[in-house]
Each structure stands twice: as C-alpha cells, then as structure tokens.
XYZ file of C-alpha atoms in Angstrom:
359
model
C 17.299 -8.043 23.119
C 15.796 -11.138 21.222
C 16.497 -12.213 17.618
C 13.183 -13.183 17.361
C 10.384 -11.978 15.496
C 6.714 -12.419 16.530
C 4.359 -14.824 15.196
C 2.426 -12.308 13.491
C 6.121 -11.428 11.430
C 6.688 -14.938 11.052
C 2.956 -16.091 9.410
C 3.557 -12.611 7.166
C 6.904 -13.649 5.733
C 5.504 -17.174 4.864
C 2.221 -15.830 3.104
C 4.564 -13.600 1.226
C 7.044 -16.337 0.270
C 3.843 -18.219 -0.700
C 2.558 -15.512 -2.721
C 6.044 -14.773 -4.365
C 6.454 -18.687 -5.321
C 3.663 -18.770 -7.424
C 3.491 -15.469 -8.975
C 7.635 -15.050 -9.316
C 8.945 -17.839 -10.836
C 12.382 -18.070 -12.987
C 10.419 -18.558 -15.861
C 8.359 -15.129 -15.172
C 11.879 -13.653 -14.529
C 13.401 -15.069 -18.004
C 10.278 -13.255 -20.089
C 10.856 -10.365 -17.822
C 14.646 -9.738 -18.626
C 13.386 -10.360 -22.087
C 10.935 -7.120 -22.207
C 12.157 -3.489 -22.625
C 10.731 -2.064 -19.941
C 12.154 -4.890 -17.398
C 9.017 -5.001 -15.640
C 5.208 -7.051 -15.400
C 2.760 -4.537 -14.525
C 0.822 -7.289 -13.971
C 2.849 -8.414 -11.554
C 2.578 -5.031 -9.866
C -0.872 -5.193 -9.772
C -1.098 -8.393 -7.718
C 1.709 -7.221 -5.090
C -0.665 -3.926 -4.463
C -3.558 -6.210 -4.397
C -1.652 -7.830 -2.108
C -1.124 -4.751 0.265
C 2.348 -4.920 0.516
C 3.028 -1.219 -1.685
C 1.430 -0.078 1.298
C 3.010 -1.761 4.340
C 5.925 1.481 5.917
C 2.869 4.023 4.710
C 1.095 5.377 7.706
C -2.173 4.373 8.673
C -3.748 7.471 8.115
C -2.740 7.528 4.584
C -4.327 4.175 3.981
C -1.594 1.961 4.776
C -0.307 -0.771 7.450
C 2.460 1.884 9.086
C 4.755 -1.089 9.750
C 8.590 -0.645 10.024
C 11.794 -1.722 9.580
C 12.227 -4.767 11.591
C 9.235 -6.529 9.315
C 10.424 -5.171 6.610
C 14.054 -7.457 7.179
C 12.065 -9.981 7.075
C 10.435 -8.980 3.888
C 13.659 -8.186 1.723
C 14.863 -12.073 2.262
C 12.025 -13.232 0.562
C 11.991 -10.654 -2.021
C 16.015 -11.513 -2.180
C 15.077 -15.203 -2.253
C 12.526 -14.873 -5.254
C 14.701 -12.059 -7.147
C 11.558 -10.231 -7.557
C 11.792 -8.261 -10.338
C 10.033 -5.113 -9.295
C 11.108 -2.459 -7.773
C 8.963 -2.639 -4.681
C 11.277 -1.994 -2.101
C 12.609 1.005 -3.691
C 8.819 2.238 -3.613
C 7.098 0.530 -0.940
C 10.444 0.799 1.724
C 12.546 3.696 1.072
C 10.617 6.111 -1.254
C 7.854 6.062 1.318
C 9.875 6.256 4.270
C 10.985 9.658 3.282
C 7.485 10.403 2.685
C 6.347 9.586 5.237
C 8.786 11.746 7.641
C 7.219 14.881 5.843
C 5.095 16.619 8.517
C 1.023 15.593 8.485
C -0.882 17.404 5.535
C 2.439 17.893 3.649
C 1.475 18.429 0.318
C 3.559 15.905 -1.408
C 3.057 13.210 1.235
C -0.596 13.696 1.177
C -0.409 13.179 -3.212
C 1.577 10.204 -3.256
C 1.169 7.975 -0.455
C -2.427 7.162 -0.871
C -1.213 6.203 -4.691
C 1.818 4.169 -3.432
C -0.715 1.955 -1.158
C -2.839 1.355 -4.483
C 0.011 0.598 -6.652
C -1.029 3.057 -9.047
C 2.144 4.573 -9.088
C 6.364 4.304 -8.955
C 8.573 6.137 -7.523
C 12.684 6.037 -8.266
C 15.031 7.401 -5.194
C 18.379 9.246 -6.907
C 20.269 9.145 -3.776
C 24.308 10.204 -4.602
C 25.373 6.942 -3.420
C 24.233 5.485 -6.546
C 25.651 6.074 -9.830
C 22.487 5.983 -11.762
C 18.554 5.788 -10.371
C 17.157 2.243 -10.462
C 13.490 2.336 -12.861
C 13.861 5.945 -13.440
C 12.559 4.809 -16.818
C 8.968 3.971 -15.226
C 8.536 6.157 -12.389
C 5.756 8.401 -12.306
C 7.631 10.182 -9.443
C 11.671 10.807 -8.759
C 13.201 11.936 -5.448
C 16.483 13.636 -6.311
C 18.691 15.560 -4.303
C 20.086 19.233 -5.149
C 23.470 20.003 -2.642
C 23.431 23.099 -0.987
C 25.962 25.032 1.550
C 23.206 23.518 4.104
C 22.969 19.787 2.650
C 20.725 18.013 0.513
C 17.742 19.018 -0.835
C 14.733 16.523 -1.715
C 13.040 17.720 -4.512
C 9.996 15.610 -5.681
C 10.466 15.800 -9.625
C 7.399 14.689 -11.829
C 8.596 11.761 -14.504
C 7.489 14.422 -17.199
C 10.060 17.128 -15.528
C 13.485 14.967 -15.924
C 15.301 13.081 -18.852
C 15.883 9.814 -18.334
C 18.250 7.675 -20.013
C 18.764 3.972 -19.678
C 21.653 2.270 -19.018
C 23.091 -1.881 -19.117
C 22.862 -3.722 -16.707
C 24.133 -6.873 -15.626
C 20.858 -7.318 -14.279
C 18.383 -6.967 -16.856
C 15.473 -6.787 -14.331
C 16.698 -3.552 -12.394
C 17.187 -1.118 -14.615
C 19.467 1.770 -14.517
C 18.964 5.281 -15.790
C 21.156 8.648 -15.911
C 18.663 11.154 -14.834
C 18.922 14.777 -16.150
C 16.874 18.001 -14.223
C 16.634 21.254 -12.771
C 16.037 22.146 -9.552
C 13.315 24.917 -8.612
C 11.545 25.942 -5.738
C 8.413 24.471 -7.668
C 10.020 20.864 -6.897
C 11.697 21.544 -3.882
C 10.003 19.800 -0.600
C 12.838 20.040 2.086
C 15.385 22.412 2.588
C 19.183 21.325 2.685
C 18.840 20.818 6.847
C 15.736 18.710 6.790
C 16.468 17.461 3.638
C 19.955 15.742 4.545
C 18.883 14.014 7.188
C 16.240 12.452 4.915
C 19.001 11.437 2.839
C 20.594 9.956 5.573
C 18.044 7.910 6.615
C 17.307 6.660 2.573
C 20.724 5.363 2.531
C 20.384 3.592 5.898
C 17.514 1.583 4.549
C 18.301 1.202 1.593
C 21.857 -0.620 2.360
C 19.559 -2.496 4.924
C 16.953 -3.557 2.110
C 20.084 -4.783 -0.305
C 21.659 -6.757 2.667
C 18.546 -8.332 3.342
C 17.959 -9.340 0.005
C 21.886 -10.498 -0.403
C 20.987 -12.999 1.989
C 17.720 -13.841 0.630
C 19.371 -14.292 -2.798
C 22.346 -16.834 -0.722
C 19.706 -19.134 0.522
C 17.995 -19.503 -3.229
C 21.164 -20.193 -5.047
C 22.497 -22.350 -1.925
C 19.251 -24.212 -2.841
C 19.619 -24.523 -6.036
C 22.692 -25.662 -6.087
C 22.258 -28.554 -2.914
C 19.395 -29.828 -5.547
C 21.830 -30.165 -8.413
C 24.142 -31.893 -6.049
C 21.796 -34.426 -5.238
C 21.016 -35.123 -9.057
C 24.240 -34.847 -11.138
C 25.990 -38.197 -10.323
C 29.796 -38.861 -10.770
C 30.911 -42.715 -10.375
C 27.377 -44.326 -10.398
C 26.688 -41.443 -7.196
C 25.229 -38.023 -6.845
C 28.090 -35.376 -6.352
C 26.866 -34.260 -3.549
C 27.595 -37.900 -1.697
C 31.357 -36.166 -1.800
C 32.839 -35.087 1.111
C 34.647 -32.293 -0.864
C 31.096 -30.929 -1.980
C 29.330 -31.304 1.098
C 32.564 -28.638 2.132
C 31.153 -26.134 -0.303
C 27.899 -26.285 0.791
C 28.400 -26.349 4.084
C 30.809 -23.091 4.236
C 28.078 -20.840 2.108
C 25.153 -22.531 5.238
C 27.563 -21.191 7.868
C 27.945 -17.752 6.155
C 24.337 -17.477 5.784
C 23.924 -17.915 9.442
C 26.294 -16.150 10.341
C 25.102 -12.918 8.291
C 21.004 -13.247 9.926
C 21.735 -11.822 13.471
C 24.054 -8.873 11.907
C 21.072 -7.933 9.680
C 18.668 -8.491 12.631
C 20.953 -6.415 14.700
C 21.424 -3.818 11.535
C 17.081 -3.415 11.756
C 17.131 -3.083 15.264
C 19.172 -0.494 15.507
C 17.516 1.520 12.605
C 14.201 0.876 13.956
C 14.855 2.145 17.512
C 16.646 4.907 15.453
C 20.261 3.537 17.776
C 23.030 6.080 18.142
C 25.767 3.880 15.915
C 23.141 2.605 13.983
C 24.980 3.796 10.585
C 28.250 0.972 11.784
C 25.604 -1.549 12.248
C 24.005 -1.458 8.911
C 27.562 -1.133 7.377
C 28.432 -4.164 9.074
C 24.806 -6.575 7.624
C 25.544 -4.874 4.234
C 29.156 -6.361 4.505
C 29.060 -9.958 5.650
C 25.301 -10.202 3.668
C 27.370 -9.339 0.646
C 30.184 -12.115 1.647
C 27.468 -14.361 2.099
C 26.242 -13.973 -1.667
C 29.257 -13.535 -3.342
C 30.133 -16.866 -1.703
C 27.007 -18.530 -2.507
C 27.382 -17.443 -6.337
C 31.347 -18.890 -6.189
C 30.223 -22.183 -4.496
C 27.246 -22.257 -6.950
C 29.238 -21.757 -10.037
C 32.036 -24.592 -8.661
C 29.523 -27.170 -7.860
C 27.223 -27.323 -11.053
C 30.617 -27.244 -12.788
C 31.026 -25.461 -16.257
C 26.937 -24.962 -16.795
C 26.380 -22.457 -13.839
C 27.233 -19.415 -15.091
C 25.631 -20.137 -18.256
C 21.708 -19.002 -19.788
C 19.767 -21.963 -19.448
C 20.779 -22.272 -15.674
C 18.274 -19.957 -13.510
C 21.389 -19.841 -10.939
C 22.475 -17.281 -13.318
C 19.884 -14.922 -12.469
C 20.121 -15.108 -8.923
C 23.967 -14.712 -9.221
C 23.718 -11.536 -11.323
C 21.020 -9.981 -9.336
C 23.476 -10.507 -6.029
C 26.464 -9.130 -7.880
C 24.193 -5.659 -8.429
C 22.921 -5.217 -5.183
C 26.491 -6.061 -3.885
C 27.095 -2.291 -5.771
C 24.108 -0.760 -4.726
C 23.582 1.730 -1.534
C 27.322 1.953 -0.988
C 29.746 -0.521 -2.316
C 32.461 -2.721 -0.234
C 34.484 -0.060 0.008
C 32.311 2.738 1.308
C 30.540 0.519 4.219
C 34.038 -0.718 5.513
C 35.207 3.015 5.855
C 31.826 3.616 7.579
C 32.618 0.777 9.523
C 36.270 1.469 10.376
C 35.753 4.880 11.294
C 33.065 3.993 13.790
C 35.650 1.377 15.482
C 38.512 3.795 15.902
C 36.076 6.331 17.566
C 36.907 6.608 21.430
C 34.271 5.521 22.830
C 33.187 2.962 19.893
C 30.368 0.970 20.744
C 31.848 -2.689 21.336
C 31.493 -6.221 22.576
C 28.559 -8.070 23.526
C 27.195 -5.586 26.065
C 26.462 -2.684 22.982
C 25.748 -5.998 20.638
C 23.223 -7.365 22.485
C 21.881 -3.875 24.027
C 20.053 -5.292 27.364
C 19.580 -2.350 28.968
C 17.498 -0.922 26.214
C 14.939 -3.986 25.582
C-alpha cells in the first residue's frame, strides 16, 4: 500500500486549490455569512462550470465517476478555502447514494444528470445529524423513515417538506429542522437496501468532514505563521520566539500526523475494507484534534484579536468547530472506534495498517 496519489490526483488538487483561491476568498466568505440564504449562486455556477458537481457521478450519467480516494484529496482544499457551498454534501455523498441505485432507477436517472450541471441541490438528513445542512435551498432532500427492517431513503421534493432554519455558529452552513411524511410516492429503497445506503452516507460523510478538518488546520496554521512573522515584540517578530515557534510546530506535527490516517480512512472506504467503519472513526478523530489544536494555537499566538470579527482566522476556526459536530461527534467515533479494538480478532498493527497483501 502507498500513501501516494498519482500525478493525475496531484495536478487536480492544485487546479482546484487554484480555482478556489481566486473565486473563495475571506472577503467572498464575509459577504456570504452576511446574506440570508448563506450561499453565492454565483459561486455555484462556476464550481459546475468547473465540473467538479459532477466528479463521484457515473460516466454514463454525464459525469467523471471518480471516487473516494480523489475525493480526500478534494475535501482538504475545500477545508483549506472554507468553501462556503455545500458541494460535498451534493457532489460527494448525495450522489454516492445515487449513484448505488440500480441503472435506469428512476430517481438516479432525474437527478444525476442535474447534479453534474449544477442546476440543482440536494440536502442528506442522515440521523447522525441533528438538523439537515442547506435544507433551506435544496431542490431535493434524502431523508430516512426507520422501519422494523432499517432505514428507508425516501427522495422528498423541497416543495414536499417544511423546512426551518436554525443558528449556526457557522453562518455559511446552514442548519434546518426538516418536517415530512413518508409515502410510498417518495420512497426509493426499502429498509434492507436502504440501511446500508445509510451506512455508507455516514462513512463518507465523516470522511469528507475529516478531510476538510485538516484542510481547515493547514489554513489557520497559515494564517497564523504569517502573523507571527509580522507582529513584533522587543524590536522582533514574535515568531523569532522559541516559545512560539513551540506552538506552531506542535499544530505542523498534528497535521502530519492526521494525513496518512485520512489516507488510510479513503483507502479502506474505497476498496469497500472489512473494518473500514474503525478506520474512518479513527481520520475523523485525530483530523478533529488537529483543528481544534490549530484554532487553540491560532487564538494564543495572534493574542487577544484572534477570536475576534475583523480577523478571517475566525472563520476558519468556527467552520472547524461545526464540522468537528458533524457526521458523528467525538463521542460517537471513539465508541465506533473502541468497539472495533476490543473485537477478537480486531484488525491491528502495521500488517492490517499497511494492508500489503491486498495492494
């Protein structure tokens, strides 16, 4: 197994970061927060121009059919930007359950042509989150309905639900309590099939928020190593001090330190690995750590201003303490985790890490 990614990957990630550092600036994100929608459809319509709505949708539905390994690439610099849009939400998980609907499927064949055009949203309401993230906009919602078999997926029509918003600490993700009614009209897998399309939303979905966790760690790592070399204390900048260089250098080592458990975390999902749900448990875990210390460090360094409006790091900061939340909070993914340690014959140590038999 290689923690590598391909040079194709590689030039991919940099045209997006490219693409995202012109057209996603903080100061697009300020006016953004300051709208009450909480979203640019203009900026949506440059990211579909841009193909990436379309990127997990098959090829035969107009799309680039890629998977989850580029797509771990692809939530750090969405993380790293703090796009505000909910493209993953769409573009990742939304269409991945899609997609898994047999050929000619009615509701596949509807909505993913319109998902690789942009022409449309789509909210997830998995029961791992409280409320449904841009429920407010979506033209689509994928709720579940519980059953003595599992969970539904019912495909409910924006005009077909209530939405209410909710606050948010971050004011470019909004949250929404979603009232509806189940019927066979919406209903497009039964409790069997349905669940394990559940189970496979919340696998990426933790995946996608890890990914951007450690996106969002880099930024405000960045930011903050550039204040450090500005602000000067006795006639130097701070960051000459040995006792900032500390910070810094602690939130770098977590950073690293998170990248191969996320790489491993994609892996594993991608070559659909029995265990896989402990691996993504594990990058959602130590990708939180990494933010959470990035935001602490960040806040201690540019002393009492970083926590404050006119810094961007506050943006960045609030969008990591979200996603921390989302897809399963600290709590949930280290019982996932714990429980897949004690098993008996838990996968452990290098030889299950590293997987050489299987690559």
């Amino acid at each position: 197994m290689e923690f590598t990614f391909t040079q194709d990957q590689i030039a991919f990630r940099d045209s997006v970061s490219r693409f995202l550092m012109t057209e996603a600036p903080p100061e697009l994100l300020r006016e953004i927060w300051e709208t009450d929608a909480g979203r640019s459809p203009q900026l949506r319509e440059k990211i579909a121009e841009q193909g990436l709505t379309g990127l997990s949708v098959p090829e035969a539905e107009g799309g680039l059919g890629l998977g989850d390994i580029d797509w771990v690439l692809m939530t750090q610099e969405l993380g790293y930007y703090a796009i505000p849009d909910s493209l993953t939400d769409v573009a990742y998980i939304a269409t991945g359950m899609l997609a898994a609907l047999p050929e000619g499927h009615a509701v596949r064949s509807q909505w993913l042509p319109r998902v690789v055009d942009g022409s449309v949203r789509i909210a997830v309401g998995h029961p791992i989150n409280p409320w449904v993230a841009d429920a407010h906009l979506a033209d689509l919602l994928l709720l579940p309905h519980a059953t003595p078999e599992g969970l539904e997926l019912h495909a409910v029509p924006a005009d077909a639900a209530r939405v209410t918003t909710e606050r948010s600490i971050d004011a470019s993700r909004r949250l929404c309590q979603v009232q509806w009614e189940a019927s066979s009209a919406t209903r497009v897998a039964d409790g069997k099939t349905g669940q394990a399309l559940w189970d496979e939303a919340l696998e990426r979905g933790a995946l996608c928020v890890a990914g951007q966790l450690v996106g969002l760690a880099q930024r405000m790592l960045d930011m903050t190593v550039d204040y450090a070399g500005q602000r000067k204390q006795f006639g130097k900048p701070i960051g000459a001090f040995q006792a900032v260089k500390h910070h810094l250098a602690d939130v770098f080592t977590a950073i690293e330190f998170a990248k191969p458990v996320l790489y491993r975390a994609a892996h594993a999902l991608a070559h659909r690995e029995d265990g896989r749900s402990a691996r993504v448990a594990h990058a959602k875990l130590v990708c939180g750590e990494a933010a959470l210390l990035a935001a602490r460090k960040g806040i201690q360094v540019h002393g009492a201003m970083g926590y404050t409006w006119e810094v961007d790091l506050q943006m960045f900061m609030k969008r990591a303490w979200a996603l921390n939340a989302a897809w399963g909070d600290r709590a949930f993914h280290q019982s996932r985790l714990t429980d897949a340690l004690l098993t008996q014959d838990a996968l452990l140590g290098p030889g299950a890490t590293f997987n050489t038999e299987s690559v």
